[in-house]
Structures are given as C-alpha cells and as structure tokens.
Amino acid sequence: MPLRLLKFALSKEHPAPRFFKAHETPKKSYDVVIIGGGGHGLAAAYYLAKDHGITNVCVLEKGYIGGGNTGRNTTIVRSNYLTPEGVNFYDASVKIYEGLSEELDLNLFYSTRGHFTLAHTESAMRTMRWRAEVNKHVGVESRVVGPDEIAKACPQLDLSCSGQAPILGALFHAPGSVARHDGVAWGYARGADRLGAEIYQNTEVLGIDVKNGKVSGVKTNKGYIETKQVLSAVAGFTPRITEMVDLETPIVIHPLQACVTEPMKPFLDTILVSGSLHVYVSQSSRGELVMGSSLDPYEVHQTRSTLDFVEGLTSHMLDMFPFLSNIKVVRQWAGMADMTPDFAPIMGKTPIEGFYIDAGWGTWGFKATPISGKTMAQTIANDSAPDLIHSFRLSRFEDYELTGEKGAASVGH
Amino acid sequence: MKLLTCPMNGTRPLSEFIFGGEYRQAPDQDTCSDAEWAAFVHNRSGAPGDKKEWWYHSPSGTWFIAERNTLTDVVSRTYLAGQNNTTQEEGK
Amino acid sequence: MIFRTPKQTGEWVNRDKKINFTFEGEAFSAFEGDTISSALWAAGQKVLGRSFKYHRARGVLSFANHDVNVLVTDGVDTNMRGDVVTVKEGMALFAVNTKGGVKKDKNSYIDSISPLLPVGFYYKAFHTPRRLFPLWENVIRNAAGLGVVNFNYPRILKRKTHSHCDVLVVGAGPTGLTAALTAAEAGLEVTIVDENRQLGGSLGYNRAADSKSVTQLDGLLSKVASLPNIKVIASAYAAGYYPDHLIPIVGESGINKVRAKAVIVASGAFEQPPVFRYNDLPGVMLGSAAQRLIYRYAVKPFNNGVVVTANDYGYRVALDLLQAGTKIAALVDMRSAGNANSAAELVKRGIKVYAGHCVYEALASSDKLGVRGAVICAYDDKQNVALTDNKFTLECDGISMSAGWAPAGALLYQAGTGMQFDYGVEQFVPSRLPNGMFAAGKVNGIFELEQRVRDGVRAAHDAIRHLGLQAPQNQAEKHVGASPSHPYPMVPHPKGKNFVDFDEDIQIKDFVNAAKEGFDNIELMKRFTTVGMGPSQGKHSNMNAIRILAKIRGLPVEKIGTTTSRPFFHPTPIGHLGGRGFHSHRLTSLHDWHQANGAVFTDIGAWKRAAYYPAAGQSKEDAIQTEALAVRKTAGIIDGSSFGKIEIHGPDAALFLERFFTGEYTDQKVGSCRYVMLLDDSGVIADDGIASRLADDLFYLSIGTSNAAAVYREMQRSQQIWQLNLGLVNVTGAFGAINIAGPAAREILSTLTDFDLSFESFPMSSVRESQVAGVEARMIRVAFVADNGYELHAPMAQIPHIWNALMQAGKKHDLRPFGSDTQRLLRLEMGHPMPGIDTDGLTNPFEIGAEWAIKMNKPYFIGQRSLVILAKRPLRKQLVPFVLADNFKGEMPMDCNLVVDGRNILGRVTSISYSKYIDRCIGFAYVSPDKKEVGSVFQIRTDSGSLVAATVVKSPFIKTLKGA
Amino acid sequence: MQQFDVKKIIETSPVVHAQLKESAKWEVINGMNTAVEFAGVAIEGARKKVLGVADISCLQRYGVKGPNATQWLLERGIAIPTTPNSWTTCEQKTLVLRLGSSEFLIEDQLGGSACSRLESDKARAASVYKVPRADAAFIVSGSEALNLFSEICSLDLRDKSLAAKDLIMTQVAGISATVIRQTLNGEPVYRVWCDGTYGPYMWEVLIEIATELGGGAVGLTQYQNS
C-alpha cells in the first residue's frame, strides 16, 4: 500500500480538503467567463491561470462539474486520426495526458492499453493504411496489422465475427488509452480552484451581451457578470449559447449512446473499435465492459436511451465475442454530441470580439480535453489562436476549407 | 422505439424511416453572395426548437415533412411536401 | 434442511421432489422450486457470498434481487443471482470473487485494512511515481470484477418478439392485479407482467401470521384466469421504458417488446435497510426478505432473532417470524413513540418491545461469518444519534430490519415522470405523469392494502379514459397514519462498517468524507463514492444516500433530488438483447453460377459480388491478371447486376437530369449514352454513372452499386421539390446486367442476336434495344473496362439464360468470367477514376480534372453554386495518372501510401496496380497542382518507408503506354 | 446466329439459391424453375396447418405507376382497390395491390392471364409508367404464423389491426416488404412480397424461424389448386 494512504488510516478527521471551494454568488466582473464546467472549460481555466497567470476567471456550470459529455463518454484517448492537423493536435493531447495524473496529483488511471481499429472490408483496410501512413509521417505510432497480431493481443476475439464480417486486419495504435473521465474534470477543477479560478455549479447562462461587436457581459441565474472575454465550452449545448450572440455555425446535435456490463474479472486488455460493426469496447478497472456505438441518426437535444441502440450494439458484440451471451448489461446512457460537417472541432476566435468558441467535439471531445484547454487558454490570453488549431477555425466553412477528417469516414465502395 | 406517422402509410417505428435533414429554403443562387451560399451549405440552425424536417419512409419510398420539436422529440404534424394544409397529429 | 418450516399455505416449493446440488464443494439437498439462496439457507448455510470491495461475508439481504450479496457460478455461467435463480439437480456452485472459498476467502484481509482505503482512494494514490502505476494497475485490475468469464460459453440467441396491447400493467401485486382486472372488465386488451414466478407480490408473504391475504390473492388470481383478454407474463421483468410506450419484457426465453397504448406502473417499492454497524453480517436481513423465506420457500430465517424496525411493518414481520417458529429476543423500534397497539399485542406473547431504541451494532460471531448478538441502546430519532450510556446486548442469530421503502420507480423516471417528495410517506411519489403513464400502489405512495386496491381501480379508470372509453374519475388515495418509511434510519458509529450500499461496501462515513472533499451534490457523490453504481443499481442504497446527503447539507430531501434512472431495471443478458442477428444481403440471379465456378465473393453495400475466380492454387493477384488479360486479348464477362438502375419516364425526364446531374441531356440523341456526375450542395462528388436515352421521354440510368439506393432516394426528393412531369422507377433489382468485353466480344455476342453490332450501326456511347438469346435486352456500348465492350441489361430472372448462352458461344474464344476486383484493374487501365476510391468525402470535380463533365452554363444543377465559389479558389490537390519506372522491382506502393516531398504531404495514392497487359505499375494519385503536368515526377513513400518515384502520364494508360 | 425458342427460356427463381440447400422437387411453372415439393404432400400438408412457408415467386406479375395508372388499368378491365394501400381481386383471383396511391402490382394466380394481357400492350401512355417486377413472393400459413411475424415485423398483424383488405409496406426481417392478409381455400394466410434479390435471405429467415416453431417449407403443389 502506498504511504500516502496511511494518513487516512492514522488521522481521526478525514484529512482530504475540498476539491474546490463552494462559492455562493459570482462577483460583478471577471476578466474571463468560461461557460461550461466540463473537462474542456475547467482545463481552459486551469491553463489560463497556470500558463498565462490569468486568474480572475469564473467557470459557470449549469449542472454539476463533469456532468455533461465529460462524464458520459467511453474514456478512450487516441491520436490516430487521418489529417496531419488532426494527428498533431491529438498527439499533443496524448502527451499531456501521459503526465497529467502527476501534474494534477490525482490518479486518472491513465492506462495505455493499445487501440485496434478493426477492418472487415477492403475499403476499410484502405482507410486504415491511409491513417497509418499519415500517423507515421507525423511520428505517431500506428501501423496496419494482420489478424494474427490482433489474435495475439485479444485471443478471445472471434476473427470471423461469427462469419458475418471476417476481420481482414486492423489499424494498431500503441498509444491508445483509457482514463477516468470524472477524474479529469475533478482534477482540472481542483487545479484551477487552487490557482484562483472560481467554479460555480448550478449556474446557468441566460444571455450574453454584445455591444457593437464586442462581448460586454453575461446574464446568469445568479446575477449579471461584466466581462470582455467569454469562452463557450459547452459541447452539446453550443447551439443554445451561439444563438445568444447570433452566431451561425454548422453544429448539429445528435445523441451518442453507450452502455456498461456487470463487473467481470478483466479479460479484455486492449481497446477495440469496429467501424463496420459500429462497436467500440474496453474493459474498465472495475471489470465492466464499456461499450459505445455510432451516433443516433437524427437531431435530438436529449440524453434519452433507445432500445434499438443497445440491441444493435449487443448483436454486434456477440459477433465479436460469442461467449458473452449471458453477460449482463447493467446500464445504458447517452450524451449530446455536437457534430460538424467535417468531423473536426471548431476552435478559436469568432466574428464577435471577445467571444471564443470551443465546440464541434462530436464523439472525440474527451481525448482532446488537455490540449483544447491549453490552446483555448492561449487563444484567450493572446486574443489569437495558435497554429495548432488554425485548421479548426470557424471561418473554414465560409472558405470551403473543411478539414479532411471526413475523408476517411465517407470512403465508400 | 419511437413512432412516426407517415402521411401515406400511417404510424410506424422509427426504424422504417430515414432522416433527411432540416427542410430549408436555399437562397437564390443567382443573386446571393458567396458568403450567403457558403452559410446555406454549411451552417444549420442547431438550437433546439420546432423544426420542419425531411423524413423518408423506406418501405414505400415516401418523402414527407415532419414538424418536430428537437428538444422534446415530439412530432406535431407530418404531411407531404406542398400539402401542409392537412394537419395530422402523430398517432400513438 | 434444518431451517425448513412445516408446510406453508401457498409455498413455492414442491416437497415431493428433492434436488441435489453442491455449493463450494459441499453437498446440499433442496426442494424443487427452491432458489439457490433459499436452499442453502434452509440447510443452515449462511455465508453465501463475499462483498465486492472488502470481501466481507454476506448472506441473504433483500432476497428479492435488490442486492448482489449472492452471486454464484455453476462453472458455465457466472454472476448468477442466487436469491432468484432456482436450483437445479446436479448443480456444482461456487461463490464468485473469492480466493480460497467463500468461508475462508483469503482476500478478506482487505476488510481489515479498509482504513487504508478511504472513499475514492484510487484517485489519491498509485500514480506517483508514474513508472510504478502499471504495477499498481495490475494489482487493482486483478482485484476488480466479480465472476470469471467463461470463454467457451455457447452463443445463445434468444427470440425477440413484438406484441401489442391496450394496457400494460407492470407488477402483479394486489394493486396491479386489481388494475388489470378493472381494465380488462372494461373490454381492454391487458398484459400484466411480474418478475416473480407467481403473481401476488406482497399479498403472498406480507401476512402478519394471518392467511386472510392468501384467500384474497386466490380470489384475484381466479378472476384474472377467467378473463381471456388478460395476458399474464410471469418470471419476466419490464426492463425499461422507451419512447411511445415501448417496454421490453425480459424473460428466460427471450425479450417481448410490448407496445402499449397505456402503461400502469404498479411496481411497488424496495425495502430499505436501516444503517447500523455490521448490518451486513449473514443473518441480518430485511423484514420482507424474512417473510419471503418463510412463505415462498418455507424457510425459517433464524432461530432466535431481534426485530429492528422504524415503521409499523416490523411488527407484522415479528408475527410472521413467530408463526415460522423463530424466537424473538426483542422488537426494537427506532421511533420514540413506537406503535403502542402493535407493541401490546407482541408483549401479550411475551416479547420485549423497546421503543425509541436502535440496534447500535450487530455482533459478529468469532469467525465473523454470522451474528451472535445485537447491541441495543436508546435512539434519539430527532438528532438521529444513538444514546449509548445504557446500551445492552441481546443474544441472537439473526436480525430482521424494517425501516422503510423506496419506490420502484425506474420506468416512471425513464418515461419522464415528475416526482416530488411526500413527507406523509417520506418517499418520492409521482407528481406529473407523462401522457398514457399511470402509477398505483406503493410506487404511488399508497401502502394500506385496501387503499392500494382502490388505487389500482383508480389508475385503471384513468387509463380507460385515456383510451377514449367511459370510466369514473375516482378520488386519488392519500396515505393516513404513521409513515411507512423512517425519515433517517441511520445509526452513527465511531467504528463505522455501517453499510448503505452493499454492492460497493459504502459506509456512512464515506458519504461524509466525500462531501468534505466537495462531492456534495447527489450526482457527484454517486460518481465519487460509486453508490448505486453496482449491479443492483441502488435499489437498496440510493434512498439512504439521498437522506444522508440531505442531512450533511442540512437541506430537505427534495432539494437533493435523485440521480437519473437508466435502463435496465435488472441487468439484462447480451444474448437476450442481441437476439437473432438479422444480416440481410442481396444476391444476383447468377450467384449460384459464381459459386459453382469458384468465385471469391466480396460485400459491396448489401450485395455479395464475385470479386475474382481463382483457379485451384492460384493467387488473388494471378487470378485478377489472368481475367484482365482475357478481356484485353480475347473476351471477358462480368455480372454487373448489382449496379443501380433507374428509369426516368416522362416529358421532363431530360430536364430532371440536367438539374440533378452536372451534364447536358436535353439535346442528347435517342439511342445515345452520356456520362452523369452527381454532386452535393457543397460541390463534392457523390457518384457518377451513365444515362442512356431510350426515347424522348425515357432515360435509363445506371450508377454505382453502393450508392444506388441513396441516389434514387435523392432523385425522389428532388422530384418532390421540383414537381416535374415525370416518373421515377427503380429497377435495380428487377434488371440484371452483364458486361461482355474484349476483342472477341462482338463476335461472341453476334451469335446470339441478329442485331447489327458493327461500330457503324452501334457506335461507342450508344444504347440499343434488341433480342439477345431470345430475350429482350438493352445493349449499351460504354468503354468502362474496354472499348470493345457491351453491357446487356435484361430482366434479372433471364440473366442466367443470357449468361449461359454467352459462355456457350464464347467457349472457342476462351471467354472468361471476371469479378469486381478485376474490373477495378480494367477501369484503371482505361483511366477511369472511381468515386469513393479515387475520390473521398471532400473531393470536387476540379480536383479530378472533370471540368469536361460540368456544364456551368446551365441555369441550375445541384452543387453548381458551390462550384462557382470553388472555381475562384486555388486548387489544393489534383488527381493524376502515373506510372512507376519500367520493370519496377522495388517494394510495391499500395493504395493510400502518401505522396511526400520531405516533411510535406502532397497527396496520396488512390489506386495502384501492376498491369500485366501493359507490363507497368500504373495508378492514380493526388499531388500538389504544380506536379500535375505530364512528365512531372513525384515521390511515393511505401509502407516500409522507402521512396518510389512516379511519373505523371496521360490516361487512358492502355492508349498512352500500349497504343491500344 | 443461334436461334432461341422464347417459350423454352427457363427463368431463375429469385429464391432458388436458398432452396438448393433443401432436396426439393422442381418444376417449371410460368417459365420459372420452381420448387414444388420439399418433404412430401402429407408432411407439408401438416406443416401448412402449423406454419408453412411457400415460395410463389413464379406467379405472373405486372407493375405500373403514374398519375394515370388507375385510369389506364380501369380501361383494361382491371378492378382497382378504392383506397391507397389496399388490395382487391379480379378475374381468376388475380390480386390487384395498390401500393400507395398511384402504383399498382397485379399478380395472376396460377392460370390467370391478366398480366400477360397487360404485358402485351406495349403502347406507352402519358403519365403511365410500367414498373418491371422481379419479386420474391411467399405465402405464410398456419396457426403459428403470427408468432413468426412477431419476431420479424414490429407491426400488429392480427385481424383486429390489419383489416381484410389492408396492404402494408413495412420492414420484415429488416428489409422492405409488402404484406397482406388473405383467406385462401378457407385458410387464413399472409402474403409477403420483397425485392427478388433479397429472396434467398428472406426465405432463409422465414424457414429458420418456421422450423423452430414446428413448421417449415411448403411446396407450390400445396397451392396449385388454389
């Protein structure tokens, strides 16, 4: 047992202090108001203070911290994207993640288990090679592997997928990891709080004042806040915030569902994704299989669950793992994914001076938490976005310069 | 699974339908600016509320319009494009 | 079976049939109908499992599947729930998650070091130094989990059926049964579901030693049986609520997806444990658990027990225990006032009753595997503190606990019911029910039997009116008298181990400490403490957690709220949910021919297509080259029946095509064919194909296989918007297609038709209708795979006839079939880019040099306006045809290898292949526009990293390189 | 050139691939090679009562759509179902299915001639568009029929919900299909049509479930007298 746990055994009073202070009502004004107390918003607050010394900052969370997509995703972290921009960006995120438990002094259970994207068709194999080549080029460890290597890493997997969709190969991504999603939010919250940022839960933004093209303040259910800089980091709620400043974006909300089984003795050490079968699965440190699938097919601003999601997912899980017939699904849930036309985020400045956007996180937001926090903090501090996120700018749509991430997703035939 | 009412074929589970996106009027492509067109092509009114949407009933090949609240996911009426005079409560 | 009582009326066991089984290697016998837990308990075996975290000995708690104290494996299945799984002859059972057996679990040391494991301990340690974390993680992963997965478990696909009813009643207790009867008597079609093997709910066991309720139950059941419009589903649970009243009912045999017009939730309530030190010892159980043991399985819960209660229910339990032959050391009522009348009755029977007292702690037997006594002391139920000055010990071997209830409201929550806290019953009750949802009985805060029956009638009447029939509007019931639930049945203890969540071993202090660390709202507390996250999903713990948090925050309970309820009500097997997987696929009428001739198939969309036909021992590559050579040198034939085929009829047909595709069609001559390209609004290439004009008012369109359905769908949508005078007919499945190509193609075909196939009468890019082998066919001359090719389109059922005739006629020309993979090589040799292969989700026509296919001078076509914008922008990439060096011998580049210039990515290879016919490696690649000119050289990096030089050439390759 | 006797051209049943697995007795009916018997008349007669699945793809069909289709058919003596998505019969039990409002599928039963008559009428009329048909078509009969459908169709097909002359276009086993309920020689049966290229898949699904439920394949012989 680590010594640091001894103090809990020896001290009468529980020796751990609050993660973050409980403030009642916000001050009259802040240098920066961050809307959204998820991983992204809290990380931005943390890096604003840590990297730029900007501490007169408040984070407004309408529910509880980490209660949105931060607490609803399947905790996969990877950087095996298709475009160089994407790979560079997520690779930077992975690098921060690797040292984050120590930096935040909170065990995020950041666990590098390797990530296999299974290919069941020739065209999927093409895409895998495309991603592998770009990854290699940028210096990220990804390669196309054959069925034998998959079998070695995951002997229980039925490579024929019950004869339905035989696995031809996979994109293996060594840095692929999982982490405790709640911990990421809590760790950044504690870090930001200790550096002076204020976190307000149950605090809802009701409006944003824009005077001649500049942000001037934020209306909340806990009073009015004057500020010149506002960051919107609200993922599935983005359209509701951008509407407050009459900002048009391509973002459409689709629910993304997931489910989890009863705990079992761990047997699945890697992270598996199958595009054709619409399955991604890993086994948590509690022993539960955490499973997700593709987006719901139409726009809904809800986190309701559907039966056909879990029916489809489990049917495909059985194709991959026929022996799971009597393993039980305990719970299903959903998040609201803010989708963009090119499957890449929208980050940086907007036509409204002082209004910064961190959105379009669709199904890939958790893995970007640290780097998005860092780069958005940089953007706010310098009122200019770093090159790393240049290709994610909002104006790319007007410029017809969409990122290529969609390329992979829509390769047919 | 949610039910949806096709004006031609009646109330069916959602699995029989394909979502066709929001029903939108394109700006006049001869008079609009490049920026306006780019906005039409890429931007969406993503905020929750009552939307007119295209839906397609696959088994019969029927396109129709559904008026749906994207927050409550409640469909108030469905009708064939160009025939929105016929109000129709979604059958339950 | 030392704890078996004499026969109980209505017992669920069959005493005539003995069952033999083993648990942890020890032999036991049971009666048919016993659950694993009841059989073991009857035999005096009280340690039935070990807890998840501390590995503490556990026995029966709820005996209703509201906890997972008893999880066993039979060596095949795992995590079996002993409380509800019936024991079968010859079962060899073991508790899961023990090391060395359930009695001597070596991991129980963890219990003694629990002070080292404070709430959320795993966040607080193991991460520094970083390099050590993987080791710790292994330790933790090994400790994690419950059962061991059996990798040889058979793939069992259960049936999933749909059914429909007017009213679905969830829960067949007195309330549900009454509601079902009322609705059925009104002529409605009713389905009633209950997770228990037998209907009746608490009416069957909550007797207070009085068999009156049994008679009442029999009455209800015989009425139900007499009504044909009531469908009873027992031993199955309503797993969740989904929009528009879809409720999956999960039973052993599968899932029945019930679509109801109205739902009456009469699911009752979960009994909640009072919280005191060692309330988890085997022998400490809920009052309702004791009653179930007695009346369902004729098992005596213990010999000499203490009854602790914080409501009137405990007094009923006491009477049932006495009836079962259990001695009662005392009844301890945590309420200062207690219940004088009920107390008096017990005192008459010589039972001590201590009002205003609590069980301060249960005393563990020396082996820590059972109860040897209970420490009793006064309890201040205003301050909720134990007054230990005069505490005393009562010897006992068991404790029955009654403190209150939590509504089984999962379905109500999932349906979006608004709940409010009712202090009259100290429980959340429905305040705003969704359309068509109704609640009755305990889940509705109604506990007295007569009232529950009336509430069932009331709910049924509400449902009947909802369905448009006449029924009286009854007065809503209201609970009167003492609250069935205690507002705060917790007994603090300096040494803790007073458990709130038995799945996760969570004690009161864990909540206190979590709150101290700032996790002081219910959702954060749930996540930090993991309360309610175990397999029983908080059935026995969420309510107490909310009360504890309310106390910590000094807030009323309703201010704390509840956590969101999610499916499933009980964990549901993957095999049930997955069920029979339907994997639909489409076959052409030539499928059997392909199979018989050794084709290797590939999936394209829903279709199974022949990819190539390897001869015995022939490699894929060789097979493809051989087939391709046949097309170049003699003749080849391919089944193209999966192509999308659409007819556009009517006066506006040409106009429609001009709006839908990029080209011009109004001036297209009848009998000629033209290329079509489809863009999306943003100018990205969606698909392409050929439009053949069969008449002024009839076009025959053939497009790629995988987009066919989507393209037809979009054509239908456009037509609905444009309202042109035309009709669209999708003939993809009705027509098959054959493409015969090669030098000998014309000669072979000419033996089957008297139509003049000469290039004069039948030039390139033209279409003719004529008989082929006696069948009316559409013949199209296109140069997709070869200049000398003929596409034959005819009714699908007649395609095999034509095919066989062609094969027959082609014998002497060595006519060979070729597959879709070979077709890719052939079209590459011909220099045709393929959408989806040589384009991606962002490619516009300029980038593949398809300006020739774009008629910008038209008034409108889909994507036109975006092309205007794109035309002004610098080209970012350009698709070029390229060759590798003559007799290139190095590592062959592959599709999607990158075109690089040092650190810059200029593009990628989209198609590449060696062509035996040309004897060169040819392909398409995206390059930077400055490299698009013929003759420019660029570098391709192969998988292994070596650079290969490629040179841009003119396509078609066979012309430039072969002069063909 | 080689001569072909159009009469002798044998068409391939869309379902044949799936049926090759079974040792069926084959016959050419309406020019289509068809499995007429699977397990002997007696056994199949019994199956029919529990749960029989018969492939009747070989029946003659004619499809037409368009604003003037109704008029066009009426002029050719075809009775038209009065409401969209319903069906009726004319001549020798010829089925007339109204798919939506302006599309029709006419299906001759054995011995019927309406389709060939319509087929012979090659003149193209305004706003009348011929729809070539290549359906896989099935008859599902027996006491367990609804039990089978409950697993592959989410709609309520019981008499009370599916009226006698109703026609539904829905999904069966995940693919688009048309379903009606009919009384055939006094027996209640369901008729199912789907795209012929899905025929083998549909047959496999129907037979797999039918077999589990105590029924199975039934040859056309069982219906040749209908």
PDB file of C-alpha atoms in Angstrom, chain D residues 114-209:
ATOM      1  CA  ALA D 114     -54.391 -10.536 -66.767  1.00  0.00           C
ATOM      2  CA  CYS D 115     -50.653  -9.883 -66.586  1.00  0.00           C
ATOM      3  CA  SER D 116     -49.782 -11.332 -69.966  1.00  0.00           C
ATOM      4  CA  ARG D 117     -52.657  -9.319 -71.437  1.00  0.00           C
ATOM      5  CA  LEU D 118     -51.325  -6.098 -69.910  1.00  0.00           C
ATOM      6  CA  GLU D 119     -47.770  -7.077 -70.839  1.00  0.00           C
ATOM      7  CA  SER D 120     -48.746  -7.425 -74.486  1.00  0.00           C
ATOM      8  CA  ASP D 121     -49.952  -3.802 -74.506  1.00  0.00           C
ATOM      9  CA  LYS D 122     -46.693  -2.122 -75.447  1.00  0.00           C
ATOM     10  CA  ALA D 123     -48.115   1.292 -76.355  1.00  0.00           C
ATOM     11  CA  ARG D 124     -46.783   3.878 -73.943  1.00  0.00           C
ATOM     12  CA  ALA D 125     -49.446   6.153 -72.479  1.00  0.00           C
ATOM     13  CA  ALA D 126     -48.941   9.556 -70.918  1.00  0.00           C
ATOM     14  CA  SER D 127     -48.255   9.521 -67.179  1.00  0.00           C
ATOM     15  CA  VAL D 128     -48.418   5.738 -67.076  1.00  0.00           C
ATOM     16  CA  TYR D 129     -45.123   4.109 -66.260  1.00  0.00           C
ATOM     17  CA  LYS D 130     -44.519   0.400 -66.346  1.00  0.00           C
ATOM     18  CA  VAL D 131     -42.753  -0.984 -63.276  1.00  0.00           C
ATOM     19  CA  PRO D 132     -40.847  -4.167 -64.116  1.00  0.00           C
ATOM     20  CA  ARG D 133     -41.313  -6.662 -61.290  1.00  0.00           C
ATOM     21  CA  ALA D 134     -38.926  -9.324 -60.060  1.00  0.00           C
ATOM     22  CA  ASP D 135     -40.415 -10.043 -56.666  1.00  0.00           C
ATOM     23  CA  ALA D 136     -39.739 -12.845 -54.308  1.00  0.00           C
ATOM     24  CA  ALA D 137     -43.198 -13.754 -53.031  1.00  0.00           C
ATOM     25  CA  PHE D 138     -44.273 -16.009 -50.221  1.00  0.00           C
ATOM     26  CA  ILE D 139     -47.358 -17.466 -48.576  1.00  0.00           C
ATOM     27  CA  VAL D 140     -47.126 -17.909 -44.812  1.00  0.00           C
ATOM     28  CA  SER D 141     -49.861 -20.091 -43.358  1.00  0.00           C
ATOM     29  CA  GLY D 142     -50.793 -21.863 -40.162  1.00  0.00           C
ATOM     30  CA  SER D 143     -51.624 -21.354 -36.523  1.00  0.00           C
ATOM     31  CA  GLU D 144     -48.124 -20.076 -35.675  1.00  0.00           C
ATOM     32  CA  ALA D 145     -47.941 -17.503 -38.463  1.00  0.00           C
ATOM     33  CA  LEU D 146     -48.402 -14.533 -36.148  1.00  0.00           C
ATOM     34  CA  ASN D 147     -45.839 -15.985 -33.780  1.00  0.00           C
ATOM     35  CA  LEU D 148     -43.352 -15.968 -36.659  1.00  0.00           C
ATOM     36  CA  PHE D 149     -44.199 -12.432 -37.726  1.00  0.00           C
ATOM     37  CA  SER D 150     -43.913 -11.197 -34.145  1.00  0.00           C
ATOM     38  CA  GLU D 151     -40.193 -11.865 -34.467  1.00  0.00           C
ATOM     39  CA  ILE D 152     -39.575 -10.219 -37.845  1.00  0.00           C
ATOM     40  CA  CYS D 153     -42.164  -7.463 -38.074  1.00  0.00           C
ATOM     41  CA  SER D 154     -42.885  -4.846 -35.443  1.00  0.00           C
ATOM     42  CA  LEU D 155     -46.411  -4.138 -36.649  1.00  0.00           C
ATOM     43  CA  ASP D 156     -49.581  -5.633 -35.230  1.00  0.00           C
ATOM     44  CA  LEU D 157     -50.759  -8.036 -37.956  1.00  0.00           C
ATOM     45  CA  ARG D 158     -53.675  -9.503 -36.021  1.00  0.00           C
ATOM     46  CA  ASP D 159     -57.078  -9.374 -37.683  1.00  0.00           C
ATOM     47  CA  LYS D 160     -58.250  -6.607 -35.370  1.00  0.00           C
ATOM     48  CA  SER D 161     -55.447  -4.318 -36.530  1.00  0.00           C
ATOM     49  CA  LEU D 162     -54.813  -5.452 -40.122  1.00  0.00           C
ATOM     50  CA  ALA D 163     -58.143  -5.149 -41.903  1.00  0.00           C
ATOM     51  CA  ALA D 164     -59.102  -7.732 -44.506  1.00  0.00           C
ATOM     52  CA  LYS D 165     -58.267  -5.520 -47.485  1.00  0.00           C
ATOM     53  CA  ASP D 166     -55.373  -3.593 -45.929  1.00  0.00           C
ATOM     54  CA  LEU D 167     -51.999  -3.633 -47.590  1.00  0.00           C
ATOM     55  CA  ILE D 168     -48.918  -2.598 -45.654  1.00  0.00           C
ATOM     56  CA  MET D 169     -45.498  -1.683 -46.883  1.00  0.00           C
ATOM     57  CA  THR D 170     -43.214  -2.240 -43.935  1.00  0.00           C
ATOM     58  CA  GLN D 171     -39.984  -3.905 -42.898  1.00  0.00           C
ATOM     59  CA  VAL D 172     -39.869  -7.665 -42.496  1.00  0.00           C
ATOM     60  CA  ALA D 173     -36.641  -9.115 -41.097  1.00  0.00           C
ATOM     61  CA  GLY D 174     -35.091  -5.712 -41.655  1.00  0.00           C
ATOM     62  CA  ILE D 175     -35.883  -5.319 -45.360  1.00  0.00           C
ATOM     63  CA  SER D 176     -38.706  -3.590 -47.199  1.00  0.00           C
ATOM     64  CA  ALA D 177     -41.678  -5.821 -47.905  1.00  0.00           C
ATOM     65  CA  THR D 178     -45.361  -5.699 -48.742  1.00  0.00           C
ATOM     66  CA  VAL D 179     -47.749  -7.729 -46.594  1.00  0.00           C
ATOM     67  CA  ILE D 180     -51.431  -8.587 -46.864  1.00  0.00           C
ATOM     68  CA  ARG D 181     -53.728 -11.000 -45.071  1.00  0.00           C
ATOM     69  CA  GLN D 182     -55.929 -13.254 -47.187  1.00  0.00           C
ATOM     70  CA  THR D 183     -58.193 -16.242 -46.926  1.00  0.00           C
ATOM     71  CA  LEU D 184     -57.008 -18.911 -49.350  1.00  0.00           C
ATOM     72  CA  ASN D 185     -59.195 -22.010 -49.768  1.00  0.00           C
ATOM     73  CA  GLY D 186     -60.738 -21.179 -46.433  1.00  0.00           C
ATOM     74  CA  GLU D 187     -57.346 -20.882 -44.743  1.00  0.00           C
ATOM     75  CA  PRO D 188     -56.153 -17.565 -43.339  1.00  0.00           C
ATOM     76  CA  VAL D 189     -52.716 -16.849 -44.796  1.00  0.00           C
ATOM     77  CA  TYR D 190     -50.306 -13.959 -45.105  1.00  0.00           C
ATOM     78  CA  ARG D 191     -48.767 -12.962 -48.425  1.00  0.00           C
ATOM     79  CA  VAL D 192     -45.346 -11.327 -48.464  1.00  0.00           C
ATOM     80  CA  TRP D 193     -43.543  -9.665 -51.384  1.00  0.00           C
ATOM     81  CA  CYS D 194     -39.985  -8.343 -51.361  1.00  0.00           C
ATOM     82  CA  ASP D 195     -37.296  -7.418 -53.887  1.00  0.00           C
ATOM     83  CA  GLY D 196     -36.233 -10.643 -55.561  1.00  0.00           C
ATOM     84  CA  THR D 197     -32.566 -10.058 -54.844  1.00  0.00           C
ATOM     85  CA  TYR D 198     -33.425 -10.327 -51.133  1.00  0.00           C
ATOM     86  CA  GLY D 199     -35.421 -13.502 -51.832  1.00  0.00           C
ATOM     87  CA  PRO D 200     -32.846 -16.050 -50.647  1.00  0.00           C
ATOM     88  CA  TYR D 201     -32.246 -14.081 -47.449  1.00  0.00           C
ATOM     89  CA  MET D 202     -35.963 -13.761 -46.754  1.00  0.00           C
ATOM     90  CA  TRP D 203     -36.536 -17.449 -47.418  1.00  0.00           C
ATOM     91  CA  GLU D 204     -33.714 -18.436 -45.057  1.00  0.00           C
ATOM     92  CA  VAL D 205     -35.090 -16.264 -42.269  1.00  0.00           C
ATOM     93  CA  LEU D 206     -38.666 -17.475 -42.724  1.00  0.00           C
ATOM     94  CA  ILE D 207     -37.639 -21.127 -42.849  1.00  0.00           C
ATOM     95  CA  GLU D 208     -35.259 -20.866 -39.883  1.00  0.00           C
ATOM     96  CA  ILE D 209     -37.950 -19.447 -37.638  1.00  0.00           C
TER      97      ILE D 209
END
